[in-house]
Amino acid sequence: MSKLGLWGLKKSPWVYHVAAASCNNCDIEILELLTPRYDIERFGMVLVGSPRHADALLVTGVLNRKSLPRVMEVYEQTSKPCLVVCIGTCTCNTNIFRNSYNAVGPYDKYLPVDVYIPGCPPKPEAMITGIVKALSKL
Amino acid sequence: MIGWSGWGLAFKFIVFPGFLFSVVVGLVLTWVDRFVSARVQWRKGPPFYQPFADLLKLLLKQTIVPKGASKTIFLCAPILGMASMCITSVLLFYVNFNPQGSFVGDLIVLVYLFALPPLAIIIGASASRNPLSAVGASREMTLYFGYELPFLLAILVPVIKSGGAIRLGDLVTAQQAGGPFLYSVSGVIGALIVLASIQAKLGYVPFDMAEAEQEIMSGVFIEYSGVGLAMFKLMKAMMLFLLPLFLITMFWGGFADWWAIPKFLLIVVLIILIKNTNPRFRIDQALKFFWFLLGGFGILAVILAFSNL
Ligand code: SF4
């Protein structure tokens, strides 16, 4: 991609929030990002309502037999290029659900993950740092 | 529009005051919108180049046409909306700087041109074969029928006050001679009704049920990605620029002098503040609001205008 296009992508990453069976704690921390205290719109990030508009998928929660096909479908619906950001230890390595009959393993077994943000849940600062780092690496 | 050579005409439509000019100003205005919203919410807000970065990114992203959608209509709908806004821009600037040059009945043409963007949205959304899109389209349609009635009634006010002129140039000259129509009771009521209709035409918050992000996931635009979405964003940006200009032309004495800039900014900021301080209406509430409340006020304004108030 050209330099100009890359600049555009870096300066306006629209995020879509894929809540795949998380315990809701990570989701709440994501919502924290939008509050005036953290204000991710400074970086041009906007939470969008449709995966078609998204440039980054924020996935949360442990992947299980029910949510796997849905997550894959959302990934396929997203217009490329898009980043996949794993938020929470659940997404990075299935966390305390490792021995569950239902968990099917971490996300990077199925999706090209760009950023891992561990923590249970991770702090909003950690998420911002992770995404900004990933963008500056592009 | 007589006496323009081919190149002049092309320049007017594509560069100034048509496509490029209105797009650039419109994008800057969307930044103003986001910045003022951020300040209202005590945030820092995006940097000034944000809308341009968004646009650039959207143009370079993959454009997906959903399976089973009618491809041509899906991709042509945003062009329809954008083209209508280009023509509107040329027409508005022409009549303001050249009041005698336009044709009779351009006001009616303009009203129809402003009806095309919602039509484009409805067509595009219906072509996308998505149930949430269909819900959004039906809401957009209902909303359109809602605000068009008071909007037309309010537009009648300047027409009556200027003695039955349906040429925008005549309206502007009448205001330059006898003072803007806004400075009268019927003028104030009419302008407020047009302001509410502008809010609905833009799809801004009290009337954003067609795109309601939380319930139907940006409804009408849900299937649009890449270039299609970029064109719809551009269309909205141009509307944010042109609708306040239309209000100034109709009620506040045209925009051929420098006073137009503070007037324009005032209207834009007012729109943004209304957007930021109101919750979303339900679609039936919006319909009732437009038909019964604003419709009533519209009739009142027309009667007042007839009795020269
Ligand atoms: S990482 Fe922790 S907080 Fe996040 S979804 Fe998993 S268990 Fe919940």
Short mmCIF file of C-alpha atoms and ligand atoms in Angstrom, two decimals:
data_model
loop_
_atom_site.label_atom_id
_atom_site.label_comp_id
_atom_site.label_asym_id
_atom_site.label_seq_id
_atom_site.Cartn_x
_atom_site.Cartn_y
_atom_site.Cartn_z
CA MET A 1 0.00 0.00 0.00
CA SER A 2 1.21 3.51 -0.76
CA LYS A 3 2.59 5.76 1.96
CA LEU A 4 -0.42 8.05 1.81
CA GLY A 5 -2.85 5.18 2.10
CA LEU A 6 -0.96 3.77 5.03
CA TRP A 7 -1.15 7.16 6.71
CA GLY A 8 -4.91 7.15 6.22
CA LEU A 9 -5.23 3.70 7.70
CA LYS A 10 -3.05 4.54 10.67
CA LYS A 11 -4.85 7.76 11.45
CA SER A 12 -8.36 6.40 11.33
CA PRO A 13 -8.67 2.85 12.64
CA TRP A 14 -12.35 2.20 13.18
CA VAL A 15 -12.90 -0.57 15.64
CA TYR A 16 -15.63 -3.16 15.86
CA HIS A 17 -16.21 -4.96 19.09
CA VAL A 18 -16.67 -8.73 18.76
CA ALA A 19 -17.88 -10.00 22.11
CA ALA A 20 -17.47 -13.74 21.78
CA ALA A 21 -18.61 -15.10 25.12
CA SER A 22 -16.50 -13.05 27.43
CA CYS A 23 -17.32 -12.65 31.10
CA ASN A 24 -18.27 -9.05 30.19
CA ASN A 25 -15.44 -7.55 32.09
CA CYS A 26 -13.28 -7.03 29.04
CA ASP A 27 -16.29 -5.51 27.25
CA ILE A 28 -16.77 -3.00 30.01
CA GLU A 29 -13.12 -2.06 29.83
CA ILE A 30 -13.50 -1.50 26.08
CA LEU A 31 -16.41 0.82 26.71
CA GLU A 32 -14.11 2.66 29.08
CA LEU A 33 -12.01 3.60 26.08
CA LEU A 34 -14.80 5.77 24.75
CA THR A 35 -15.28 7.76 27.92
CA PRO A 36 -13.94 11.31 28.15
CA ARG A 37 -11.18 10.08 30.44
CA TYR A 38 -9.47 7.98 27.77
CA ASP A 39 -11.10 9.37 24.59
CA ILE A 40 -9.72 7.18 21.82
CA GLU A 41 -11.17 9.56 19.25
CA ARG A 42 -7.92 11.49 19.75
CA PHE A 43 -6.30 8.82 17.61
CA GLY A 44 -9.17 8.81 15.15
CA MET A 45 -10.56 5.58 16.52
CA VAL A 46 -14.33 5.27 16.43
CA LEU A 47 -16.46 2.39 17.61
CA VAL A 48 -18.56 1.40 14.59
CA GLY A 49 -21.73 -0.66 14.47
CA SER A 50 -21.04 -2.89 11.50
CA PRO A 51 -18.04 -5.11 10.71
CA ARG A 52 -18.21 -3.80 7.12
CA HIS A 53 -16.97 -0.42 8.36
CA ALA A 54 -14.28 -1.78 10.66
CA ASP A 55 -10.51 -1.68 10.35
CA ALA A 56 -9.77 -3.45 13.59
CA LEU A 57 -11.72 -6.20 15.31
CA LEU A 58 -11.48 -6.13 19.07
CA VAL A 59 -12.20 -9.71 20.14
CA THR A 60 -12.92 -10.58 23.73
CA GLY A 61 -13.78 -13.75 25.57
CA VAL A 62 -12.80 -17.36 25.37
CA LEU A 63 -13.41 -19.01 22.03
CA ASN A 64 -15.83 -21.93 22.29
CA ARG A 65 -17.67 -24.31 19.99
CA LYS A 66 -20.64 -21.97 19.69
CA SER A 67 -18.79 -18.72 19.17
CA LEU A 68 -16.08 -19.96 16.80
CA PRO A 69 -18.23 -20.06 13.62
CA ARG A 70 -19.71 -16.68 14.49
CA VAL A 71 -16.35 -15.06 15.01
CA MET A 72 -15.09 -16.52 11.74
CA GLU A 73 -18.16 -15.15 9.97
CA VAL A 74 -17.62 -11.68 11.40
CA TYR A 75 -14.00 -11.85 10.29
CA GLU A 76 -15.05 -12.78 6.77
CA GLN A 77 -17.60 -9.97 6.69
CA THR A 78 -15.00 -7.36 7.58
CA SER A 79 -13.61 -5.43 4.66
CA LYS A 80 -9.87 -5.97 4.38
CA PRO A 81 -7.25 -4.86 5.33
CA CYS A 82 -8.17 -5.31 8.98
CA LEU A 83 -6.34 -5.89 12.23
CA VAL A 84 -7.37 -8.47 14.79
CA VAL A 85 -6.76 -7.34 18.35
CA CYS A 86 -7.02 -9.94 21.11
CA ILE A 87 -8.18 -8.33 24.33
CA GLY A 88 -7.86 -10.21 27.60
CA THR A 89 -6.01 -13.32 28.62
CA CYS A 90 -8.99 -15.43 27.55
CA THR A 91 -8.33 -14.58 23.93
CA CYS A 92 -4.57 -14.98 24.18
CA ASN A 93 -4.41 -18.40 25.81
CA THR A 94 -7.92 -19.35 27.08
CA ASN A 95 -7.06 -18.31 30.64
CA ILE A 96 -8.78 -20.30 33.42
CA PHE A 97 -11.03 -22.03 30.91
CA ARG A 98 -8.13 -24.03 29.50
CA ASN A 99 -9.50 -27.38 30.67
CA SER A 100 -13.09 -26.67 29.78
CA TYR A 101 -14.84 -29.19 27.52
CA ASN A 102 -16.16 -26.29 25.47
CA ALA A 103 -13.09 -24.10 24.89
CA VAL A 104 -11.51 -24.63 21.50
CA GLY A 105 -8.23 -22.86 22.05
CA PRO A 106 -6.75 -19.40 21.56
CA TYR A 107 -7.69 -17.15 18.67
CA ASP A 108 -4.39 -17.41 16.84
CA LYS A 109 -5.21 -20.98 15.94
CA TYR A 110 -7.96 -19.66 13.66
CA LEU A 111 -7.35 -16.00 12.88
CA PRO A 112 -4.29 -13.92 11.91
CA VAL A 113 -3.93 -12.06 15.21
CA ASP A 114 -1.97 -8.79 15.12
CA VAL A 115 -1.97 -7.69 18.74
CA TYR A 116 -2.19 -9.57 22.04
CA ILE A 117 -3.24 -7.53 25.04
CA PRO A 118 -3.14 -9.83 28.09
CA GLY A 119 -4.74 -8.99 31.40
CA CYS A 120 -7.90 -10.11 33.12
CA PRO A 121 -9.21 -7.61 32.16
CA PRO A 122 -6.45 -5.43 30.66
CA LYS A 123 -6.35 -1.79 31.67
CA PRO A 124 -7.60 0.74 29.10
CA GLU A 125 -4.11 2.22 29.02
CA ALA A 126 -2.76 -1.17 28.04
CA MET A 127 -5.26 -1.47 25.20
CA ILE A 128 -4.44 1.99 23.86
CA THR A 129 -0.73 1.24 24.03
CA GLY A 130 -1.25 -2.08 22.27
CA ILE A 131 -3.26 -0.65 19.41
CA VAL A 132 -1.01 2.35 18.94
CA LYS A 133 2.03 0.07 18.90
CA ALA A 134 0.43 -2.18 16.34
CA LEU A 135 -0.39 0.78 14.15
CA SER A 136 3.09 2.24 14.32
CA LYS A 137 4.47 -1.15 13.29
CA LEU A 138 2.45 -1.25 10.06
CA MET B 1 -27.61 28.96 -16.42
CA ILE B 2 -27.22 30.60 -19.77
CA GLY B 3 -24.01 31.75 -21.33
CA TRP B 4 -21.54 29.31 -19.80
CA SER B 5 -19.21 27.57 -22.17
CA GLY B 6 -18.65 23.84 -21.82
CA TRP B 7 -15.40 24.13 -19.89
CA GLY B 8 -16.74 26.82 -17.60
CA LEU B 9 -19.71 24.63 -16.85
CA ALA B 10 -17.52 21.63 -16.15
CA PHE B 11 -15.30 23.74 -13.90
CA LYS B 12 -18.31 25.03 -12.00
CA PHE B 13 -19.72 21.58 -11.43
CA ILE B 14 -16.49 19.77 -10.63
CA VAL B 15 -14.29 22.34 -8.87
CA PHE B 16 -15.98 25.51 -7.64
CA PRO B 17 -18.63 25.69 -6.23
CA GLY B 18 -19.59 22.17 -7.19
CA PHE B 19 -18.01 18.92 -6.15
CA LEU B 20 -14.50 19.63 -4.84
CA PHE B 21 -15.27 22.86 -3.02
CA SER B 22 -18.36 21.57 -1.25
CA VAL B 23 -16.64 18.31 -0.38
CA VAL B 24 -13.64 20.04 1.19
CA VAL B 25 -15.76 22.52 3.14
CA GLY B 26 -18.17 19.75 4.11
CA LEU B 27 -15.36 17.56 5.43
CA VAL B 28 -13.96 20.44 7.45
CA LEU B 29 -17.45 20.93 8.85
CA THR B 30 -17.68 17.28 9.88
CA TRP B 31 -14.48 17.88 11.81
CA VAL B 32 -16.09 20.93 13.42
CA ASP B 33 -19.01 18.69 14.29
CA ARG B 34 -16.83 16.06 15.92
CA PHE B 35 -14.65 18.62 17.65
CA VAL B 36 -17.56 20.58 19.12
CA SER B 37 -19.22 17.32 20.20
CA ALA B 38 -15.97 16.32 21.90
CA ARG B 39 -15.72 19.63 23.71
CA VAL B 40 -19.34 19.34 24.84
CA GLN B 41 -18.50 15.95 26.30
CA TRP B 42 -15.32 17.31 27.89
CA ARG B 43 -13.03 15.34 25.59
CA LYS B 44 -10.08 16.37 23.47
CA GLY B 45 -11.53 15.37 20.13
CA PRO B 46 -9.94 14.27 16.86
CA PRO B 47 -7.26 16.27 15.02
CA PHE B 48 -8.32 18.57 12.18
CA TYR B 49 -7.21 16.21 9.40
CA GLN B 50 -9.41 13.41 10.74
CA PRO B 51 -12.19 13.46 8.09
CA PHE B 52 -9.59 13.45 5.31
CA ALA B 53 -7.77 10.48 6.83
CA ASP B 54 -11.10 8.68 7.16
CA LEU B 55 -11.94 9.36 3.55
CA LEU B 56 -8.55 8.26 2.27
CA LYS B 57 -8.75 5.05 4.25
CA LEU B 58 -12.27 4.25 3.08
CA LEU B 59 -11.28 4.79 -0.55
CA LEU B 60 -8.49 2.25 -0.19
CA LYS B 61 -10.46 -0.41 1.62
CA GLN B 62 -12.09 -3.38 0.02
CA THR B 63 -15.62 -2.72 -1.23
CA ILE B 64 -17.85 -5.67 -0.49
CA VAL B 65 -21.09 -6.24 -2.34
CA PRO B 66 -23.20 -8.62 -0.27
CA LYS B 67 -24.29 -11.86 -1.83
CA GLY B 68 -27.74 -11.56 -3.38
CA ALA B 69 -27.73 -7.76 -3.45
CA SER B 70 -28.44 -6.06 -6.75
CA LYS B 71 -24.96 -4.87 -7.48
CA THR B 72 -25.55 -1.97 -9.87
CA ILE B 73 -28.20 -0.30 -7.77
CA PHE B 74 -26.23 -0.91 -4.59
CA LEU B 75 -23.18 0.85 -6.01
CA CYS B 76 -25.00 3.58 -7.96
CA ALA B 77 -27.22 4.81 -5.13
CA PRO B 78 -24.50 6.88 -3.39
CA ILE B 79 -23.56 8.45 -6.74
CA LEU B 80 -27.16 9.62 -7.15
CA GLY B 81 -27.08 11.35 -3.78
CA MET B 82 -23.70 12.93 -4.39
CA ALA B 83 -24.57 14.18 -7.86
CA SER B 84 -27.73 15.84 -6.57
CA MET B 85 -25.71 17.62 -3.90
CA CYS B 86 -23.20 18.87 -6.54
CA ILE B 87 -26.02 20.39 -8.58
CA THR B 88 -27.52 21.92 -5.45
CA SER B 89 -24.21 23.53 -4.59
CA VAL B 90 -23.82 25.09 -8.05
CA LEU B 91 -27.42 26.31 -8.04
CA LEU B 92 -27.23 27.85 -4.57
CA PHE B 93 -24.01 29.72 -5.24
CA TYR B 94 -25.22 30.85 -8.64
CA VAL B 95 -28.47 32.39 -7.39
CA ASN B 96 -26.78 34.12 -4.49
CA PHE B 97 -24.06 35.82 -6.47
CA ASN B 98 -26.13 36.29 -9.58
CA PRO B 99 -29.76 36.73 -8.48
CA GLN B 100 -31.19 37.52 -11.90
CA GLY B 101 -29.43 34.76 -13.77
CA SER B 102 -31.38 31.71 -12.72
CA PHE B 103 -34.57 30.24 -14.14
CA VAL B 104 -38.12 30.50 -12.79
CA GLY B 105 -39.01 27.66 -10.45
CA ASP B 106 -35.49 26.82 -9.29
CA LEU B 107 -36.82 26.73 -5.74
CA ILE B 108 -38.94 23.72 -6.68
CA VAL B 109 -35.98 22.07 -8.35
CA LEU B 110 -33.94 22.65 -5.22
CA VAL B 111 -36.60 21.08 -3.01
CA TYR B 112 -36.52 18.01 -5.23
CA LEU B 113 -32.72 17.93 -5.19
CA PHE B 114 -32.75 17.95 -1.42
CA ALA B 115 -35.16 15.02 -1.54
CA LEU B 116 -32.70 12.90 -3.53
CA PRO B 117 -30.16 12.04 -0.78
CA PRO B 118 -32.72 10.29 1.45
CA LEU B 119 -34.02 8.59 -1.68
CA ALA B 120 -30.48 7.44 -2.50
CA ILE B 121 -30.11 6.10 1.02
CA ILE B 122 -33.43 4.24 0.79
CA ILE B 123 -32.56 2.75 -2.62
CA GLY B 124 -29.09 1.69 -1.52
CA ALA B 125 -30.31 0.20 1.73
CA SER B 126 -33.12 -1.72 0.06
CA ALA B 127 -30.74 -3.06 -2.57
CA SER B 128 -28.37 -4.47 0.03
CA ARG B 129 -30.54 -7.41 1.08
CA ASN B 130 -29.96 -7.04 4.77
CA PRO B 131 -32.90 -7.16 7.20
CA LEU B 132 -31.49 -4.42 9.43
CA SER B 133 -30.92 -2.29 6.36
CA ALA B 134 -34.55 -2.82 5.43
CA VAL B 135 -35.64 -1.67 8.87
CA GLY B 136 -33.43 1.39 8.48
CA ALA B 137 -34.82 2.09 5.02
CA SER B 138 -38.40 1.91 6.21
CA ARG B 139 -37.59 4.28 9.06
CA GLU B 140 -35.84 6.66 6.68
CA MET B 141 -38.89 6.59 4.43
CA THR B 142 -41.29 7.30 7.30
CA LEU B 143 -39.04 10.06 8.54
CA TYR B 144 -38.89 11.56 5.06
CA PHE B 145 -42.68 11.69 4.83
CA GLY B 146 -42.68 13.15 8.29
CA TYR B 147 -40.40 16.13 7.79
CA GLU B 148 -41.30 16.95 4.21
CA LEU B 149 -44.74 18.33 5.14
CA PRO B 150 -43.61 20.97 7.69
CA PHE B 151 -40.55 21.66 5.52
CA LEU B 152 -42.69 22.57 2.52
CA LEU B 153 -45.06 24.64 4.68
CA ALA B 154 -42.09 26.53 6.11
CA ILE B 155 -40.69 27.15 2.64
CA LEU B 156 -44.02 28.69 1.68
CA VAL B 157 -43.39 31.49 4.17
CA PRO B 158 -40.65 33.30 2.19
CA VAL B 159 -42.59 32.64 -1.01
CA ILE B 160 -45.67 34.36 0.39
CA LYS B 161 -43.70 37.19 1.96
CA SER B 162 -41.97 38.00 -1.30
CA GLY B 163 -45.27 38.13 -3.13
CA GLY B 164 -45.31 34.70 -4.74
CA ALA B 165 -41.77 34.39 -6.08
CA ILE B 166 -40.65 30.86 -6.79
CA ARG B 167 -37.29 31.96 -8.14
CA LEU B 168 -34.53 31.92 -5.53
CA GLY B 169 -32.98 35.01 -7.07
CA ASP B 170 -36.18 36.97 -6.49
CA LEU B 171 -36.31 35.79 -2.89
CA VAL B 172 -32.76 37.00 -2.34
CA THR B 173 -33.40 40.38 -3.97
CA ALA B 174 -36.63 40.83 -2.00
CA GLN B 175 -34.68 40.24 1.21
CA GLN B 176 -31.90 42.61 0.21
CA ALA B 177 -34.50 45.29 -0.44
CA GLY B 178 -36.86 44.79 2.49
CA GLY B 179 -34.76 43.04 5.16
CA PRO B 180 -34.43 39.28 5.77
CA PHE B 181 -37.63 37.31 6.27
CA LEU B 182 -36.23 35.98 9.51
CA TYR B 183 -36.96 39.22 11.32
CA SER B 184 -40.69 38.60 11.66
CA VAL B 185 -42.85 36.17 13.62
CA SER B 186 -43.68 33.90 10.72
CA GLY B 187 -40.04 34.03 9.59
CA VAL B 188 -38.77 32.86 12.98
CA ILE B 189 -41.29 30.00 13.09
CA GLY B 190 -40.48 29.00 9.51
CA ALA B 191 -36.73 29.07 10.11
CA LEU B 192 -37.05 26.94 13.24
CA ILE B 193 -39.12 24.38 11.33
CA VAL B 194 -36.52 24.29 8.55
CA LEU B 195 -33.83 23.86 11.22
CA ALA B 196 -35.62 20.80 12.62
CA SER B 197 -36.04 19.42 9.11
CA ILE B 198 -32.33 19.96 8.47
CA GLN B 199 -31.59 17.94 11.56
CA ALA B 200 -33.75 15.13 10.22
CA LYS B 201 -32.38 15.37 6.70
CA LEU B 202 -28.86 15.05 8.05
CA GLY B 203 -29.89 12.13 10.20
CA TYR B 204 -28.57 13.85 13.32
CA VAL B 205 -29.42 12.78 16.77
CA PRO B 206 -32.98 13.38 17.71
CA PHE B 207 -33.84 11.95 14.30
CA ASP B 208 -31.11 9.39 13.67
CA MET B 209 -33.37 6.36 13.99
CA ALA B 210 -32.52 5.28 10.45
CA GLU B 211 -28.89 4.67 11.40
CA ALA B 212 -29.38 4.02 15.11
CA GLU B 213 -25.99 2.52 15.91
CA GLN B 214 -27.07 0.79 19.08
CA GLU B 215 -30.24 -0.91 17.92
CA ILE B 216 -29.89 -1.62 14.20
CA MET B 217 -26.13 -1.24 13.81
CA SER B 218 -25.98 1.85 11.57
CA GLY B 219 -29.06 0.50 9.75
CA VAL B 220 -29.12 1.88 6.24
CA PHE B 221 -25.33 1.89 5.88
CA ILE B 222 -24.75 -1.50 7.44
CA GLU B 223 -23.66 -3.27 4.25
CA TYR B 224 -21.67 -0.40 2.79
CA SER B 225 -17.91 -0.61 2.95
CA GLY B 226 -15.00 1.08 1.23
CA VAL B 227 -15.88 3.37 -1.65
CA GLY B 228 -19.66 3.15 -1.22
CA LEU B 229 -19.44 4.18 2.41
CA ALA B 230 -16.98 6.94 1.51
CA MET B 231 -19.44 8.35 -1.02
CA PHE B 232 -22.26 8.32 1.51
CA LYS B 233 -20.01 10.08 4.02
CA LEU B 234 -19.18 12.69 1.39
CA MET B 235 -22.84 13.13 0.61
CA LYS B 236 -23.60 13.73 4.28
CA ALA B 237 -20.70 16.17 4.54
CA MET B 238 -21.96 18.13 1.54
CA MET B 239 -25.43 18.21 3.06
CA LEU B 240 -23.99 19.61 6.27
CA PHE B 241 -22.55 22.42 4.17
CA LEU B 242 -25.48 23.06 1.83
CA LEU B 243 -28.53 22.79 4.06
CA PRO B 244 -27.53 25.70 6.36
CA LEU B 245 -26.70 27.71 3.22
CA PHE B 246 -30.19 26.97 1.95
CA LEU B 247 -31.64 28.18 5.24
CA ILE B 248 -29.63 31.42 4.95
CA THR B 249 -30.74 31.90 1.36
CA MET B 250 -34.39 31.42 2.19
CA PHE B 251 -34.68 33.26 5.48
CA TRP B 252 -31.58 35.25 6.34
CA GLY B 253 -30.87 37.42 3.34
CA GLY B 254 -28.66 35.25 1.14
CA PHE B 255 -24.96 34.70 1.53
CA ALA B 256 -23.40 37.11 -0.94
CA ASP B 257 -21.74 39.18 1.82
CA TRP B 258 -19.23 38.44 4.57
CA TRP B 259 -21.93 38.42 7.21
CA ALA B 260 -22.94 35.07 5.87
CA ILE B 261 -19.94 33.37 7.51
CA PRO B 262 -20.87 34.10 11.16
CA LYS B 263 -24.51 33.33 10.32
CA PHE B 264 -23.49 30.05 8.78
CA LEU B 265 -21.27 29.06 11.70
CA LEU B 266 -24.03 29.96 14.14
CA ILE B 267 -26.47 27.65 12.38
CA VAL B 268 -23.95 24.82 12.18
CA VAL B 269 -23.07 25.09 15.86
CA LEU B 270 -26.76 25.20 16.72
CA ILE B 271 -27.30 21.98 14.77
CA ILE B 272 -24.37 20.34 16.56
CA LEU B 273 -25.61 21.45 19.97
CA ILE B 274 -29.11 20.11 19.28
CA LYS B 275 -27.46 16.88 18.24
CA ASN B 276 -25.49 16.65 21.46
CA THR B 277 -28.17 17.53 23.95
CA ASN B 278 -31.06 15.34 22.85
CA PRO B 279 -31.95 11.69 23.08
CA ARG B 280 -33.20 9.79 20.04
CA PHE B 281 -36.91 9.85 19.19
CA ARG B 282 -38.77 6.69 18.34
CA ILE B 283 -39.95 6.75 14.76
CA ASP B 284 -43.63 7.17 15.68
CA GLN B 285 -42.75 9.99 18.06
CA ALA B 286 -40.78 11.70 15.31
CA LEU B 287 -43.70 11.37 12.91
CA LYS B 288 -46.10 12.84 15.46
CA PHE B 289 -43.64 15.62 16.23
CA PHE B 290 -43.31 16.59 12.58
CA TRP B 291 -46.90 16.19 11.46
CA PHE B 292 -48.90 17.40 14.41
CA LEU B 293 -46.60 19.80 16.22
CA LEU B 294 -44.45 21.27 13.46
CA GLY B 295 -47.21 20.85 10.88
CA GLY B 296 -49.48 22.94 13.10
CA PHE B 297 -46.81 25.58 13.54
CA GLY B 298 -46.19 25.49 9.80
CA ILE B 299 -49.84 26.29 9.07
CA LEU B 300 -49.70 29.03 11.69
CA ALA B 301 -46.60 30.48 10.03
CA VAL B 302 -48.30 30.44 6.63
CA ILE B 303 -51.35 32.25 8.04
CA LEU B 304 -49.12 34.81 9.77
CA ALA B 305 -47.18 35.30 6.56
CA PHE B 306 -50.41 35.99 4.68
CA SER B 307 -51.34 38.64 7.24
CA ASN B 308 -47.89 40.23 6.86
CA LEU B 309 -46.54 39.40 10.30
S1 SF4 C 1 -9.82 -12.10 30.17
FE1 SF4 C 1 -10.69 -12.11 32.22
S2 SF4 C 1 -12.01 -10.32 32.22
FE2 SF4 C 1 -11.58 -10.77 30.09
S3 SF4 C 1 -13.25 -12.07 29.41
FE3 SF4 C 1 -11.62 -13.42 30.12
S4 SF4 C 1 -12.10 -13.86 32.24
FE4 SF4 C 1 -13.29 -12.05 31.64
#
